Phi, psi and omega in degrees: 000127181260141179270154179287140179294142177274125181300141177287143179282128180287122179296337180293340178260019175070016182065026182288135174275176185297320182293319179293317178299322180295315180298319181290322176296318177298317180297316179298316180299317181294313183294326181289319188271344180301311179297326179294319176298323180294335181274347185294313188288331188249355187304302183296318180296321179296314180296322178297318179297331177282358177095014181272139176278172182296323179296319179294320180296318176300322178296322178299315181290330175294322176301316179299309185295315182293323178295315180298317182292318183293328185261001185301305182289314179303320182285330173297317176297323179299320179297322179289339182269312187255350177120159182284314187298311180297324180292319177296319179296320177297319178300318179296319179294322177296317178294322177302313178295319182296313181294327176295315178297318181291322181288328184254341187288127176255348181261151181298322182294326180291319179293317179298320178296318177298318179292324177295317178296324178294321176296321177295318178296323178299317179294319180297327188269358191288345181224330190300319183296314179294321178297320177299316181299313182294317178302317183292316179295318178296322179295329182272317190240001179094167186290347180258018179291156178293129177246334189302318184297313179294318178297321179295317180292323177296318178295321178295320179296321177298312180295319179296321178295319178294319180295311180295319180296321178299317179294317179295316181297323178280332185274328184299310178299324179294318179294322178297326179289339180284325182279128181300123177082348183293326180283328183277332185300312179300319180294320181293322184278342181246013180067029178089000180290319181255118176237166182307322181290341180271350182299316178301320179294318180291323175295324176298325177298321177295318178297323178297325175298319176297319179301313181298314180298321180293317179301314183292333185260338190244357183242075177290151175209159182299145176296137179263158180303143177302139184223167178241167179301323180295318179293321178299311181296329178282331182281329183296312177301324178295321178294322178297314180298321178296320178296319180292329179288339183302310182294327181288330186266328191244121183294324181293317178294326176299318177299316182297319180293319178293326177293320176299322177296318178297321177297324177297321177296319179295314182295322180298316180296315183295313185289329182278320190265335184293318181302319179296322178293323178294319179294319178295324180293319185272338178098339178224156180293322183295311180291327176296321178296321178295317178296319180295323178300316177295322180293320178297319177299316178297323178297318178298321179294321176297321177296319178298318178297317178300320178295320178295328181276353185304313178298321178296318180298321179295318178294319184293321184271347178102018177143170184295323181296314178293328178294321177296318179301312181294320182294318178291330173298324177294319177298317179300317178298317179298315179295324178296317178297321177295322180290323183284349183249017185287333188265006179217149179239028177294159179304320180295314180296321179296319178297318179296319180296316178297321176298316177299319178301314179295322180295324178301310183287326177298315180292318178295322178296323180284330182286321188304305181299325180289322174299314184288332173301316178294319182298315184289340175277351181258341188233138180266183189297331185291340180228016188294310182295325177296317179299319177296323179292321176298319178297314180296321179296320178302316180295314186294317183294316180292323178299319179297313179293320179293324178297316178297320180293317180294326179290332181277340181282153178294149178300149180137197185286340188303310181301321180294317183289326176295319176297319177297323178295320178298317180292322177299319177298320177295323179294321183294341177297338186260010179296320178261139178287147179279147176282150177301142180280140175289154177301141181236132183238025178288162182288148174244190182295333183251011179091354181263179178291150178273312181250129182280150174300141181281130179298163178299145180109169181293137184297323189291344181205059184287343182219066176296154186300331182293334181281330182235073182297336181292342182266358182277154177294148179284000000 
């Protein structure tokens, strides 16, 4: 009986084992999203305090969304060309600048510039950290190593950072208002530039500085060939083209992209329609906003719990594909409950609606790591970040269109049920298991293969935790 060869540890990844890489990936995910969570609770209020009208505020958020969507694919390709660590560091520096502009900016152009830089940072960050984690684990344990546990923990860290950041961002200005003179002192000493509502953004800028230092010191990767600006600019379009070809060539990746689109429709409905329902329930916009902040925090926690449960769901259902099917069924149920309770505010209906809200985020949290586990087994390192960017772009574009559609529809159950139908359609894509992909040796942005050969065994669960106990959490 011959034993399987043990993969050599790549010196370019600092000899990191799977557990160490997982911890560092979790830390990076938490540090990046914590400042963004802190800006959720105070963003609109801060802009209003600066004298901006609702139309201008909507324009600021449109700048963010359009910038992120426009730069999603180019920046994913950039990560595959010049490396994960430099792109992540650039994203952190852009966010540091953005939060500083938003926290101190009193003019519309400064806020718009900050929102645009934040959108660019969002596009830059959508794939490199996860791609670094997968590259490092593969370098240590081989291409069939367990990924679900690390991906689940990274997703949980993101949700936990957003939940904690929402609480901190909403609580800091309130706490400053309790202490006599604490709220007026920053404004008096800075000529009105720093007010209590701007403190979360400025604190977020400090956290971004910590994020950049951590990325530069804790994420080793193999040296890439020396390149020039001309080669970089020439390599990025090739990486984009390779990413776009993925969905056209591979049925499983097509399912993942369509599932991301369905998730975008669900998120658009929840984020657009829930604040109004909270305000109607409480009777005033102010109290409704407070309830929505608490509900959003609870949603992030449900998403974190779902991500933690993702490996268990995969084992229970028989693989990542079945886990995605079950998780999207949970999202569909949540949206249906939200739709069926729109016309009444009785205690029972409210309880059912809150339950539906939690199920949406719980299901999305459980689906994400299992989808990405399948994606990373289909794509090799040369196109990994690009593939993640294509996935993120699918979600963002459909979310933008679904949000406009939900806003144009009459209030009531219809917008919720249409979103539920979209998610149900995405779930039905996973009823049949995908066939293993044949090895592909076509050129990628860096000259390597785009899709890696699938290891022996069923694609949906090529590396269950029982086969690789060294990769499981302690």
